[in-house]
């Protein structure tokens, strides 16, 4: 099997959370970073875990060192308004 495709998400609204769920539940993808200038890491954890329009996330999501652990994998969280930064 080849290495997973690394994914970074810019914006953690409904679509960003759906992409995160897909990446977290598919070994072909690895979620490595999320950028959203309007949300902090703790609230991102809550939204991913309990996003009611799509049901509760079946995996594990933890807040750790201003980042996230999704199914045990570290996900870097940034809050840049300009993604190039």
PDB file of N, CA, C and O in Angstrom:
ATOM      1  N   UNK A   1       0.838  -1.180   0.000  1.00  0.00           N
ATOM      2  CA  UNK A   1       0.000   0.000   0.000  1.00  0.00           C
ATOM      3  C   UNK A   1       0.885   1.246   0.000  1.00  0.00           C
ATOM      4  O   UNK A   1       1.877   1.319   0.701  1.00  0.00           O
ATOM      5  N   UNK A   2       0.511   2.260  -0.767  1.00  0.00           N
ATOM      6  CA  UNK A   2       1.299   3.491  -0.822  1.00  0.00           C
ATOM      7  C   UNK A   2       0.992   4.378   0.385  1.00  0.00           C
ATOM      8  O   UNK A   2       0.039   4.144   1.122  1.00  0.00           O
ATOM      9  N   UNK A   3       1.797   5.388   0.569  1.00  0.00           N
ATOM     10  CA  UNK A   3       1.619   6.322   1.692  1.00  0.00           C
ATOM     11  C   UNK A   3       0.304   7.073   1.529  1.00  0.00           C
ATOM     12  O   UNK A   3      -0.130   7.344   0.407  1.00  0.00           O
ATOM     13  N   UNK A   4      -0.338   7.418   2.646  1.00  0.00           N
ATOM     14  CA  UNK A   4      -1.608   8.147   2.551  1.00  0.00           C
ATOM     15  C   UNK A   4      -1.414   9.560   1.999  1.00  0.00           C
ATOM     16  O   UNK A   4      -0.341  10.158   2.139  1.00  0.00           O
ATOM     17  N   UNK A   5      -2.447  10.075   1.378  1.00  0.00           N
ATOM     18  CA  UNK A   5      -2.447  11.441   0.876  1.00  0.00           C
ATOM     19  C   UNK A   5      -2.670  12.366   2.072  1.00  0.00           C
ATOM     20  O   UNK A   5      -3.641  12.213   2.808  1.00  0.00           O
ATOM     21  N   UNK A   6      -1.764  13.322   2.258  1.00  0.00           N
ATOM     22  CA  UNK A   6      -1.860  14.251   3.377  1.00  0.00           C
ATOM     23  C   UNK A   6      -2.801  15.403   2.997  1.00  0.00           C
ATOM     24  O   UNK A   6      -2.673  15.967   1.912  1.00  0.00           O
ATOM     25  N   UNK A   7      -3.709  15.716   3.924  1.00  0.00           N
ATOM     26  CA  UNK A   7      -4.725  16.731   3.662  1.00  0.00           C
ATOM     27  C   UNK A   7      -4.639  17.841   4.703  1.00  0.00           C
ATOM     28  O   UNK A   7      -4.539  17.579   5.901  1.00  0.00           O
ATOM     29  N   UNK A   8      -4.716  19.079   4.230  1.00  0.00           N
ATOM     30  CA  UNK A   8      -4.863  20.251   5.073  1.00  0.00           C
ATOM     31  C   UNK A   8      -6.172  20.922   4.709  1.00  0.00           C
ATOM     32  O   UNK A   8      -6.512  21.039   3.530  1.00  0.00           O
ATOM     33  N   UNK A   9      -6.921  21.348   5.703  1.00  0.00           N
ATOM     34  CA  UNK A   9      -8.235  21.952   5.474  1.00  0.00           C
ATOM     35  C   UNK A   9      -8.172  23.423   5.841  1.00  0.00           C
ATOM     36  O   UNK A   9      -7.722  23.782   6.933  1.00  0.00           O
ATOM     37  N   UNK A  10      -8.634  24.280   4.922  1.00  0.00           N
ATOM     38  CA  UNK A  10      -8.723  25.710   5.206  1.00  0.00           C
ATOM     39  C   UNK A  10     -10.194  26.051   5.392  1.00  0.00           C
ATOM     40  O   UNK A  10     -10.950  26.105   4.433  1.00  0.00           O
ATOM     41  N   UNK A  11     -10.601  26.236   6.629  1.00  0.00           N
ATOM     42  CA  UNK A  11     -11.997  26.512   6.964  1.00  0.00           C
ATOM     43  C   UNK A  11     -12.622  25.266   7.560  1.00  0.00           C
ATOM     44  O   UNK A  11     -12.586  24.195   6.954  1.00  0.00           O
ATOM     45  N   UNK A  12     -13.159  25.403   8.770  1.00  0.00           N
ATOM     46  CA  UNK A  12     -13.701  24.234   9.467  1.00  0.00           C
ATOM     47  C   UNK A  12     -15.206  24.359   9.664  1.00  0.00           C
ATOM     48  O   UNK A  12     -15.764  24.039  10.698  1.00  0.00           O
ATOM     49  N   UNK A  13     -15.876  24.840   8.611  1.00  0.00           N
ATOM     50  CA  UNK A  13     -17.329  24.877   8.602  1.00  0.00           C
ATOM     51  C   UNK A  13     -17.865  23.492   8.289  1.00  0.00           C
ATOM     52  O   UNK A  13     -17.173  22.483   8.435  1.00  0.00           O
ATOM     53  N   UNK A  14     -19.102  23.404   7.834  1.00  0.00           N
ATOM     54  CA  UNK A  14     -19.705  22.093   7.559  1.00  0.00           C
ATOM     55  C   UNK A  14     -18.908  21.267   6.563  1.00  0.00           C
ATOM     56  O   UNK A  14     -18.686  20.087   6.767  1.00  0.00           O
ATOM     57  N   UNK A  15     -18.474  21.897   5.480  1.00  0.00           N
ATOM     58  CA  UNK A  15     -17.733  21.150   4.459  1.00  0.00           C
ATOM     59  C   UNK A  15     -16.366  20.723   4.994  1.00  0.00           C
ATOM     60  O   UNK A  15     -15.947  19.580   4.799  1.00  0.00           O
ATOM     61  N   UNK A  16     -15.679  21.601   5.693  1.00  0.00           N
ATOM     62  CA  UNK A  16     -14.386  21.251   6.275  1.00  0.00           C
ATOM     63  C   UNK A  16     -14.497  20.089   7.249  1.00  0.00           C
ATOM     64  O   UNK A  16     -13.651  19.194   7.273  1.00  0.00           O
ATOM     65  N   UNK A  17     -15.560  20.087   8.064  1.00  0.00           N
ATOM     66  CA  UNK A  17     -15.746  18.985   9.017  1.00  0.00           C
ATOM     67  C   UNK A  17     -16.091  17.684   8.293  1.00  0.00           C
ATOM     68  O   UNK A  17     -15.666  16.608   8.719  1.00  0.00           O
ATOM     69  N   UNK A  18     -16.842  17.775   7.204  1.00  0.00           N
ATOM     70  CA  UNK A  18     -17.135  16.557   6.430  1.00  0.00           C
ATOM     71  C   UNK A  18     -15.859  15.977   5.831  1.00  0.00           C
ATOM     72  O   UNK A  18     -15.647  14.761   5.865  1.00  0.00           O
ATOM     73  N   UNK A  19     -15.004  16.833   5.295  1.00  0.00           N
ATOM     74  CA  UNK A  19     -13.730  16.373   4.736  1.00  0.00           C
ATOM     75  C   UNK A  19     -12.878  15.747   5.842  1.00  0.00           C
ATOM     76  O   UNK A  19     -12.257  14.693   5.645  1.00  0.00           O
ATOM     77  N   UNK A  20     -12.859  16.369   7.026  1.00  0.00           N
ATOM     78  CA  UNK A  20     -12.093  15.821   8.151  1.00  0.00           C
ATOM     79  C   UNK A  20     -12.598  14.433   8.527  1.00  0.00           C
ATOM     80  O   UNK A  20     -11.808  13.525   8.790  1.00  0.00           O
ATOM     81  N   UNK A  21     -13.914  14.248   8.553  1.00  0.00           N
ATOM     82  CA  UNK A  21     -14.492  12.933   8.883  1.00  0.00           C
ATOM     83  C   UNK A  21     -14.099  11.884   7.855  1.00  0.00           C
ATOM     84  O   UNK A  21     -13.725  10.767   8.203  1.00  0.00           O
ATOM     85  N   UNK A  22     -14.179  12.261   6.594  1.00  0.00           N
ATOM     86  CA  UNK A  22     -13.815  11.317   5.527  1.00  0.00           C
ATOM     87  C   UNK A  22     -12.339  10.926   5.655  1.00  0.00           C
ATOM     88  O   UNK A  22     -11.994   9.748   5.590  1.00  0.00           O
ATOM     89  N   UNK A  23     -11.481  11.928   5.851  1.00  0.00           N
ATOM     90  CA  UNK A  23     -10.047  11.655   5.968  1.00  0.00           C
ATOM     91  C   UNK A  23      -9.742  10.798   7.192  1.00  0.00           C
ATOM     92  O   UNK A  23      -8.901   9.896   7.134  1.00  0.00           O
ATOM     93  N   UNK A  24     -10.422  11.062   8.310  1.00  0.00           N
ATOM     94  CA  UNK A  24     -10.166  10.319   9.543  1.00  0.00           C
ATOM     95  C   UNK A  24     -10.615   8.865   9.459  1.00  0.00           C
ATOM     96  O   UNK A  24     -10.075   8.010  10.153  1.00  0.00           O
ATOM     97  N   UNK A  25     -11.578   8.595   8.603  1.00  0.00           N
ATOM     98  CA  UNK A  25     -12.128   7.236   8.512  1.00  0.00           C
ATOM     99  C   UNK A  25     -11.649   6.458   7.291  1.00  0.00           C
ATOM    100  O   UNK A  25     -12.164   5.380   7.015  1.00  0.00           O
ATOM    101  N   UNK A  26     -10.677   7.004   6.558  1.00  0.00           N
ATOM    102  CA  UNK A  26     -10.191   6.333   5.365  1.00  0.00           C
ATOM    103  C   UNK A  26      -8.663   6.278   5.421  1.00  0.00           C
ATOM    104  O   UNK A  26      -8.009   7.322   5.405  1.00  0.00           O
ATOM    105  N   UNK A  27      -8.077   5.093   5.466  1.00  0.00           N
ATOM    106  CA  UNK A  27      -6.617   4.983   5.576  1.00  0.00           C
ATOM    107  C   UNK A  27      -5.860   5.532   4.361  1.00  0.00           C
ATOM    108  O   UNK A  27      -4.645   5.717   4.430  1.00  0.00           O
ATOM    109  N   UNK A  28      -6.554   5.830   3.264  1.00  0.00           N
ATOM    110  CA  UNK A  28      -5.891   6.403   2.098  1.00  0.00           C
ATOM    111  C   UNK A  28      -5.559   7.881   2.302  1.00  0.00           C
ATOM    112  O   UNK A  28      -4.815   8.459   1.518  1.00  0.00           O
ATOM    113  N   UNK A  29      -6.124   8.488   3.358  1.00  0.00           N
ATOM    114  CA  UNK A  29      -5.915   9.909   3.636  1.00  0.00           C
ATOM    115  C   UNK A  29      -5.379  10.105   5.042  1.00  0.00           C
ATOM    116  O   UNK A  29      -5.664   9.330   5.938  1.00  0.00           O
ATOM    117  N   UNK A  30      -4.630  11.191   5.229  1.00  0.00           N
ATOM    118  CA  UNK A  30      -4.135  11.558   6.555  1.00  0.00           C
ATOM    119  C   UNK A  30      -4.391  13.045   6.750  1.00  0.00           C
ATOM    120  O   UNK A  30      -3.845  13.882   6.031  1.00  0.00           O
ATOM    121  N   UNK A  31      -5.226  13.385   7.716  1.00  0.00           N
ATOM    122  CA  UNK A  31      -5.498  14.779   8.041  1.00  0.00           C
ATOM    123  C   UNK A  31      -4.327  15.300   8.861  1.00  0.00           C
ATOM    124  O   UNK A  31      -4.044  14.788   9.942  1.00  0.00           O
ATOM    125  N   UNK A  32      -3.623  16.308   8.340  1.00  0.00           N
ATOM    126  CA  UNK A  32      -2.436  16.799   9.025  1.00  0.00           C
ATOM    127  C   UNK A  32      -2.599  18.210   9.573  1.00  0.00           C
ATOM    128  O   UNK A  32      -1.882  18.596  10.499  1.00  0.00           O
ATOM    129  N   UNK A  33      -3.518  19.010   9.014  1.00  0.00           N
ATOM    130  CA  UNK A  33      -3.656  20.388   9.475  1.00  0.00           C
ATOM    131  C   UNK A  33      -5.038  20.939   9.176  1.00  0.00           C
ATOM    132  O   UNK A  33      -5.672  20.550   8.191  1.00  0.00           O
ATOM    133  N   UNK A  34      -5.481  21.838  10.059  1.00  0.00           N
ATOM    134  CA  UNK A  34      -6.728  22.568   9.867  1.00  0.00           C
ATOM    135  C   UNK A  34      -6.436  24.035  10.163  1.00  0.00           C
ATOM    136  O   UNK A  34      -5.815  24.354  11.171  1.00  0.00           O
ATOM    137  N   UNK A  35      -6.888  24.909   9.275  1.00  0.00           N
ATOM    138  CA  UNK A  35      -6.741  26.341   9.495  1.00  0.00           C
ATOM    139  C   UNK A  35      -8.127  26.971   9.513  1.00  0.00           C
ATOM    140  O   UNK A  35      -8.927  26.756   8.607  1.00  0.00           O
ATOM    141  N   UNK A  36      -8.420  27.717  10.565  1.00  0.00           N
ATOM    142  CA  UNK A  36      -9.654  28.490  10.636  1.00  0.00           C
ATOM    143  C   UNK A  36      -9.410  29.669  11.570  1.00  0.00           C
ATOM    144  O   UNK A  36      -9.183  29.469  12.760  1.00  0.00           O
ATOM    145  N   UNK A  37      -9.439  30.903  11.037  1.00  0.00           N
ATOM    146  CA  UNK A  37      -9.124  32.061  11.873  1.00  0.00           C
ATOM    147  C   UNK A  37     -10.202  32.407  12.895  1.00  0.00           C
ATOM    148  O   UNK A  37      -9.980  33.251  13.757  1.00  0.00           O
ATOM    149  N   UNK A  38     -11.351  31.769  12.809  1.00  0.00           N
ATOM    150  CA  UNK A  38     -12.466  32.148  13.665  1.00  0.00           C
ATOM    151  C   UNK A  38     -12.786  31.137  14.764  1.00  0.00           C
ATOM    152  O   UNK A  38     -13.671  31.374  15.576  1.00  0.00           O
ATOM    153  N   UNK A  39     -12.094  30.006  14.783  1.00  0.00           N
ATOM    154  CA  UNK A  39     -12.370  28.964  15.777  1.00  0.00           C
ATOM    155  C   UNK A  39     -11.093  28.591  16.525  1.00  0.00           C
ATOM    156  O   UNK A  39     -10.027  28.497  15.915  1.00  0.00           O
ATOM    157  N   UNK A  40     -11.218  28.339  17.818  1.00  0.00           N
ATOM    158  CA  UNK A  40     -10.054  27.835  18.540  1.00  0.00           C
ATOM    159  C   UNK A  40     -10.104  26.302  18.560  1.00  0.00           C
ATOM    160  O   UNK A  40     -11.115  25.693  18.221  1.00  0.00           O
ATOM    161  N   UNK A  41      -8.992  25.689  18.944  1.00  0.00           N
ATOM    162  CA  UNK A  41      -8.852  24.231  18.886  1.00  0.00           C
ATOM    163  C   UNK A  41      -9.887  23.501  19.733  1.00  0.00           C
ATOM    164  O   UNK A  41     -10.406  22.456  19.332  1.00  0.00           O
ATOM    165  N   UNK A  42     -10.187  24.040  20.897  1.00  0.00           N
ATOM    166  CA  UNK A  42     -11.151  23.372  21.772  1.00  0.00           C
ATOM    167  C   UNK A  42     -12.538  23.350  21.146  1.00  0.00           C
ATOM    168  O   UNK A  42     -13.252  22.348  21.226  1.00  0.00           O
ATOM    169  N   UNK A  43     -12.920  24.463  20.506  1.00  0.00           N
ATOM    170  CA  UNK A  43     -14.237  24.504  19.864  1.00  0.00           C
ATOM    171  C   UNK A  43     -14.258  23.621  18.611  1.00  0.00           C
ATOM    172  O   UNK A  43     -15.258  22.983  18.311  1.00  0.00           O
ATOM    173  N   UNK A  44     -13.128  23.544  17.889  1.00  0.00           N
ATOM    174  CA  UNK A  44     -13.034  22.638  16.736  1.00  0.00           C
ATOM    175  C   UNK A  44     -13.259  21.199  17.180  1.00  0.00           C
ATOM    176  O   UNK A  44     -13.946  20.436  16.515  1.00  0.00           O
ATOM    177  N   UNK A  45     -12.661  20.835  18.314  1.00  0.00           N
ATOM    178  CA  UNK A  45     -12.847  19.484  18.841  1.00  0.00           C
ATOM    179  C   UNK A  45     -14.321  19.220  19.104  1.00  0.00           C
ATOM    180  O   UNK A  45     -14.863  18.196  18.701  1.00  0.00           O
ATOM    181  N   UNK A  46     -14.979  20.156  19.738  1.00  0.00           N
ATOM    182  CA  UNK A  46     -16.397  20.001  20.040  1.00  0.00           C
ATOM    183  C   UNK A  46     -17.224  19.870  18.756  1.00  0.00           C
ATOM    184  O   UNK A  46     -18.069  18.972  18.638  1.00  0.00           O
ATOM    185  N   UNK A  47     -16.970  20.747  17.783  1.00  0.00           N
ATOM    186  CA  UNK A  47     -17.731  20.702  16.533  1.00  0.00           C
ATOM    187  C   UNK A  47     -17.535  19.388  15.782  1.00  0.00           C
ATOM    188  O   UNK A  47     -18.493  18.825  15.244  1.00  0.00           O
ATOM    189  N   UNK A  48     -16.306  18.900  15.726  1.00  0.00           N
ATOM    190  CA  UNK A  48     -16.062  17.638  15.032  1.00  0.00           C
ATOM    191  C   UNK A  48     -16.721  16.470  15.763  1.00  0.00           C
ATOM    192  O   UNK A  48     -17.337  15.605  15.148  1.00  0.00           O
ATOM    193  N   UNK A  49     -16.644  16.475  17.074  1.00  0.00           N
ATOM    194  CA  UNK A  49     -17.197  15.369  17.863  1.00  0.00           C
ATOM    195  C   UNK A  49     -18.726  15.341  17.846  1.00  0.00           C
ATOM    196  O   UNK A  49     -19.334  14.291  17.734  1.00  0.00           O
ATOM    197  N   UNK A  50     -19.356  16.518  17.942  1.00  0.00           N
ATOM    198  CA  UNK A  50     -20.808  16.574  18.147  1.00  0.00           C
ATOM    199  C   UNK A  50     -21.564  17.328  17.069  1.00  0.00           C
ATOM    200  O   UNK A  50     -22.624  17.871  17.332  1.00  0.00           O
ATOM    201  N   UNK A  51     -21.052  17.399  15.865  1.00  0.00           N
ATOM    202  CA  UNK A  51     -21.702  18.121  14.773  1.00  0.00           C
ATOM    203  C   UNK A  51     -23.070  17.502  14.490  1.00  0.00           C
ATOM    204  O   UNK A  51     -23.173  16.469  13.843  1.00  0.00           O
ATOM    205  N   UNK A  52     -24.124  18.109  14.977  1.00  0.00           N
ATOM    206  CA  UNK A  52     -25.447  17.494  14.910  1.00  0.00           C
ATOM    207  C   UNK A  52     -26.007  17.282  13.505  1.00  0.00           C
ATOM    208  O   UNK A  52     -26.701  16.301  13.290  1.00  0.00           O
ATOM    209  N   UNK A  53     -25.753  18.152  12.486  1.00  0.00           N
ATOM    210  CA  UNK A  53     -26.311  17.856  11.161  1.00  0.00           C
ATOM    211  C   UNK A  53     -25.823  16.527  10.585  1.00  0.00           C
ATOM    212  O   UNK A  53     -26.500  15.903   9.785  1.00  0.00           O
ATOM    213  N   UNK A  54     -24.632  16.081  10.997  1.00  0.00           N
ATOM    214  CA  UNK A  54     -24.068  14.847  10.446  1.00  0.00           C
ATOM    215  C   UNK A  54     -23.929  13.746  11.476  1.00  0.00           C
ATOM    216  O   UNK A  54     -23.331  12.718  11.206  1.00  0.00           O
ATOM    217  N   UNK A  55     -24.429  13.959  12.646  1.00  0.00           N
ATOM    218  CA  UNK A  55     -24.353  12.953  13.696  1.00  0.00           C
ATOM    219  C   UNK A  55     -23.031  13.018  14.437  1.00  0.00           C
ATOM    220  O   UNK A  55     -22.088  13.673  14.021  1.00  0.00           O
ATOM    221  N   UNK A  56     -22.977  12.336  15.540  1.00  0.00           N
ATOM    222  CA  UNK A  56     -21.783  12.322  16.374  1.00  0.00           C
ATOM    223  C   UNK A  56     -20.666  11.535  15.695  1.00  0.00           C
ATOM    224  O   UNK A  56     -20.891  10.482  15.113  1.00  0.00           O
ATOM    225  N   UNK A  57     -19.435  12.060  15.786  1.00  0.00           N
ATOM    226  CA  UNK A  57     -18.263  11.418  15.208  1.00  0.00           C
ATOM    227  C   UNK A  57     -18.010  10.097  15.924  1.00  0.00           C
ATOM    228  O   UNK A  57     -18.013  10.034  17.151  1.00  0.00           O
ATOM    229  N   UNK A  58     -17.794   9.038  15.175  1.00  0.00           N
ATOM    230  CA  UNK A  58     -17.635   7.698  15.763  1.00  0.00           C
ATOM    231  C   UNK A  58     -16.236   7.443  16.318  1.00  0.00           C
ATOM    232  O   UNK A  58     -16.042   6.548  17.118  1.00  0.00           O
ATOM    233  N   UNK A  59     -15.264   8.241  15.897  1.00  0.00           N
ATOM    234  CA  UNK A  59     -13.895   8.061  16.381  1.00  0.00           C
ATOM    235  C   UNK A  59     -13.642   8.868  17.630  1.00  0.00           C
ATOM    236  O   UNK A  59     -14.564   9.288  18.331  1.00  0.00           O
ATOM    237  N   UNK A  60     -12.369   9.122  17.915  1.00  0.00           N
ATOM    238  CA  UNK A  60     -12.000   9.924  19.086  1.00  0.00           C
ATOM    239  C   UNK A  60     -11.423  11.260  18.633  1.00  0.00           C
ATOM    240  O   UNK A  60     -10.694  11.332  17.642  1.00  0.00           O
ATOM    241  N   UNK A  61     -11.772  12.294  19.363  1.00  0.00           N
ATOM    242  CA  UNK A  61     -11.249  13.630  19.104  1.00  0.00           C
ATOM    243  C   UNK A  61     -10.865  14.234  20.443  1.00  0.00           C
ATOM    244  O   UNK A  61     -11.681  14.301  21.349  1.00  0.00           O
ATOM    245  N   UNK A  62      -9.608  14.642  20.565  1.00  0.00           N
ATOM    246  CA  UNK A  62      -9.132  15.246  21.811  1.00  0.00           C
ATOM    247  C   UNK A  62      -8.398  16.539  21.499  1.00  0.00           C
ATOM    248  O   UNK A  62      -7.774  16.678  20.454  1.00  0.00           O
ATOM    249  N   UNK A  63      -8.480  17.467  22.436  1.00  0.00           N
ATOM    250  CA  UNK A  63      -7.731  18.714  22.361  1.00  0.00           C
ATOM    251  C   UNK A  63      -6.412  18.485  23.076  1.00  0.00           C
ATOM    252  O   UNK A  63      -6.393  17.979  24.198  1.00  0.00           O
ATOM    253  N   UNK A  64      -5.304  18.832  22.417  1.00  0.00           N
ATOM    254  CA  UNK A  64      -3.993  18.626  23.035  1.00  0.00           C
ATOM    255  C   UNK A  64      -2.987  19.640  22.520  1.00  0.00           C
ATOM    256  O   UNK A  64      -2.776  19.742  21.310  1.00  0.00           O
ATOM    257  N   UNK A  65      -2.383  20.404  23.440  1.00  0.00           N
ATOM    258  CA  UNK A  65      -1.321  21.366  23.091  1.00  0.00           C
ATOM    259  C   UNK A  65      -1.713  22.293  21.942  1.00  0.00           C
ATOM    260  O   UNK A  65      -0.979  22.436  20.977  1.00  0.00           O
ATOM    261  N   UNK A  66      -2.872  22.888  22.033  1.00  0.00           N
ATOM    262  CA  UNK A  66      -3.433  23.813  21.040  1.00  0.00           C
ATOM    263  C   UNK A  66      -3.619  23.166  19.661  1.00  0.00           C
ATOM    264  O   UNK A  66      -3.706  23.843  18.648  1.00  0.00           O
ATOM    265  N   UNK A  67      -3.680  21.858  19.622  1.00  0.00           N
ATOM    266  CA  UNK A  67      -3.965  21.130  18.396  1.00  0.00           C
ATOM    267  C   UNK A  67      -5.012  20.069  18.676  1.00  0.00           C
ATOM    268  O   UNK A  67      -5.653  20.076  19.720  1.00  0.00           O
ATOM    269  N   UNK A  68      -5.190  19.153  17.762  1.00  0.00           N
ATOM    270  CA  UNK A  68      -6.167  18.082  17.925  1.00  0.00           C
ATOM    271  C   UNK A  68      -5.512  16.725  17.761  1.00  0.00           C
ATOM    272  O   UNK A  68      -4.520  16.587  17.046  1.00  0.00           O
ATOM    273  N   UNK A  69      -6.066  15.739  18.418  1.00  0.00           N
ATOM    274  CA  UNK A  69      -5.739  14.332  18.181  1.00  0.00           C
ATOM    275  C   UNK A  69      -7.013  13.693  17.643  1.00  0.00           C
ATOM    276  O   UNK A  69      -8.016  13.604  18.356  1.00  0.00           O
ATOM    277  N   UNK A  70      -6.988  13.287  16.398  1.00  0.00           N
ATOM    278  CA  UNK A  70      -8.158  12.668  15.774  1.00  0.00           C
ATOM    279  C   UNK A  70      -7.821  11.205  15.531  1.00  0.00           C
ATOM    280  O   UNK A  70      -6.903  10.891  14.775  1.00  0.00           O
ATOM    281  N   UNK A  71      -8.532  10.336  16.210  1.00  0.00           N
ATOM    282  CA  UNK A  71      -8.254   8.897  16.158  1.00  0.00           C
ATOM    283  C   UNK A  71      -6.782   8.601  16.463  1.00  0.00           C
ATOM    284  O   UNK A  71      -6.155   7.756  15.852  1.00  0.00           O
ATOM    285  N   UNK A  72      -6.230   9.374  17.410  1.00  0.00           N
ATOM    286  CA  UNK A  72      -4.854   9.167  17.838  1.00  0.00           C
ATOM    287  C   UNK A  72      -3.801   9.829  16.977  1.00  0.00           C
ATOM    288  O   UNK A  72      -2.620   9.782  17.284  1.00  0.00           O
ATOM    289  N   UNK A  73      -4.202  10.475  15.879  1.00  0.00           N
ATOM    290  CA  UNK A  73      -3.259  11.136  14.970  1.00  0.00           C
ATOM    291  C   UNK A  73      -3.244  12.637  15.234  1.00  0.00           C
ATOM    292  O   UNK A  73      -4.294  13.275  15.292  1.00  0.00           O
ATOM    293  N   UNK A  74      -2.041  13.222  15.361  1.00  0.00           N
ATOM    294  CA  UNK A  74      -1.920  14.649  15.620  1.00  0.00           C
ATOM    295  C   UNK A  74      -2.331  15.458  14.398  1.00  0.00           C
ATOM    296  O   UNK A  74      -1.933  15.153  13.273  1.00  0.00           O
ATOM    297  N   UNK A  75      -3.145  16.490  14.641  1.00  0.00           N
ATOM    298  CA  UNK A  75      -3.572  17.410  13.597  1.00  0.00           C
ATOM    299  C   UNK A  75      -3.191  18.819  14.056  1.00  0.00           C
ATOM    300  O   UNK A  75      -3.645  19.286  15.100  1.00  0.00           O
ATOM    301  N   UNK A  76      -2.344  19.477  13.283  1.00  0.00           N
ATOM    302  CA  UNK A  76      -1.934  20.843  13.609  1.00  0.00           C
ATOM    303  C   UNK A  76      -3.100  21.789  13.342  1.00  0.00           C
ATOM    304  O   UNK A  76      -3.802  21.664  12.338  1.00  0.00           O
ATOM    305  N   UNK A  77      -3.307  22.759  14.243  1.00  0.00           N
ATOM    306  CA  UNK A  77      -4.367  23.745  14.076  1.00  0.00           C
ATOM    307  C   UNK A  77      -3.736  25.127  13.997  1.00  0.00           C
ATOM    308  O   UNK A  77      -2.912  25.487  14.830  1.00  0.00           O
ATOM    309  N   UNK A  78      -4.114  25.888  12.957  1.00  0.00           N
ATOM    310  CA  UNK A  78      -3.645  27.259  12.810  1.00  0.00           C
ATOM    311  C   UNK A  78      -4.840  28.187  12.681  1.00  0.00           C
ATOM    312  O   UNK A  78      -5.955  27.741  12.368  1.00  0.00           O
ATOM    313  N   UNK A  79      -4.600  29.478  12.913  1.00  0.00           N
ATOM    314  CA  UNK A  79      -5.685  30.457  12.846  1.00  0.00           C
ATOM    315  C   UNK A  79      -5.280  31.646  11.964  1.00  0.00           C
ATOM    316  O   UNK A  79      -5.487  32.803  12.307  1.00  0.00           O
ATOM    317  N   UNK A  80      -4.708  31.352  10.817  1.00  0.00           N
ATOM    318  CA  UNK A  80      -4.259  32.384   9.888  1.00  0.00           C
ATOM    319  C   UNK A  80      -5.400  32.840   8.987  1.00  0.00           C
ATOM    320  O   UNK A  80      -6.126  32.011   8.436  1.00  0.00           O
ATOM    321  N   UNK A  81      -5.531  34.162   8.836  1.00  0.00           N
ATOM    322  CA  UNK A  81      -6.553  34.668   7.906  1.00  0.00           C
ATOM    323  C   UNK A  81      -6.122  34.460   6.463  1.00  0.00           C
ATOM    324  O   UNK A  81      -6.938  34.205   5.593  1.00  0.00           O
ATOM    325  N   UNK A  82      -4.821  34.565   6.198  1.00  0.00           N
ATOM    326  CA  UNK A  82      -4.285  34.333   4.859  1.00  0.00           C
ATOM    327  C   UNK A  82      -3.576  32.982   4.875  1.00  0.00           C
ATOM    328  O   UNK A  82      -2.533  32.848   5.512  1.00  0.00           O
ATOM    329  N   UNK A  83      -4.121  31.968   4.199  1.00  0.00           N
ATOM    330  CA  UNK A  83      -3.524  30.616   4.257  1.00  0.00           C
ATOM    331  C   UNK A  83      -2.055  30.561   3.847  1.00  0.00           C
ATOM    332  O   UNK A  83      -1.336  29.694   4.289  1.00  0.00           O
ATOM    333  N   UNK A  84      -1.586  31.498   3.020  1.00  0.00           N
ATOM    334  CA  UNK A  84      -0.177  31.501   2.601  1.00  0.00           C
ATOM    335  C   UNK A  84       0.768  31.749   3.768  1.00  0.00           C
ATOM    336  O   UNK A  84       1.940  31.429   3.704  1.00  0.00           O
ATOM    337  N   UNK A  85       0.251  32.324   4.875  1.00  0.00           N
ATOM    338  CA  UNK A  85       1.076  32.594   6.043  1.00  0.00           C
ATOM    339  C   UNK A  85       1.203  31.337   6.867  1.00  0.00           C
ATOM    340  O   UNK A  85       1.941  31.143   7.699  1.00  0.00           O
TER     341      UNK A  85
END
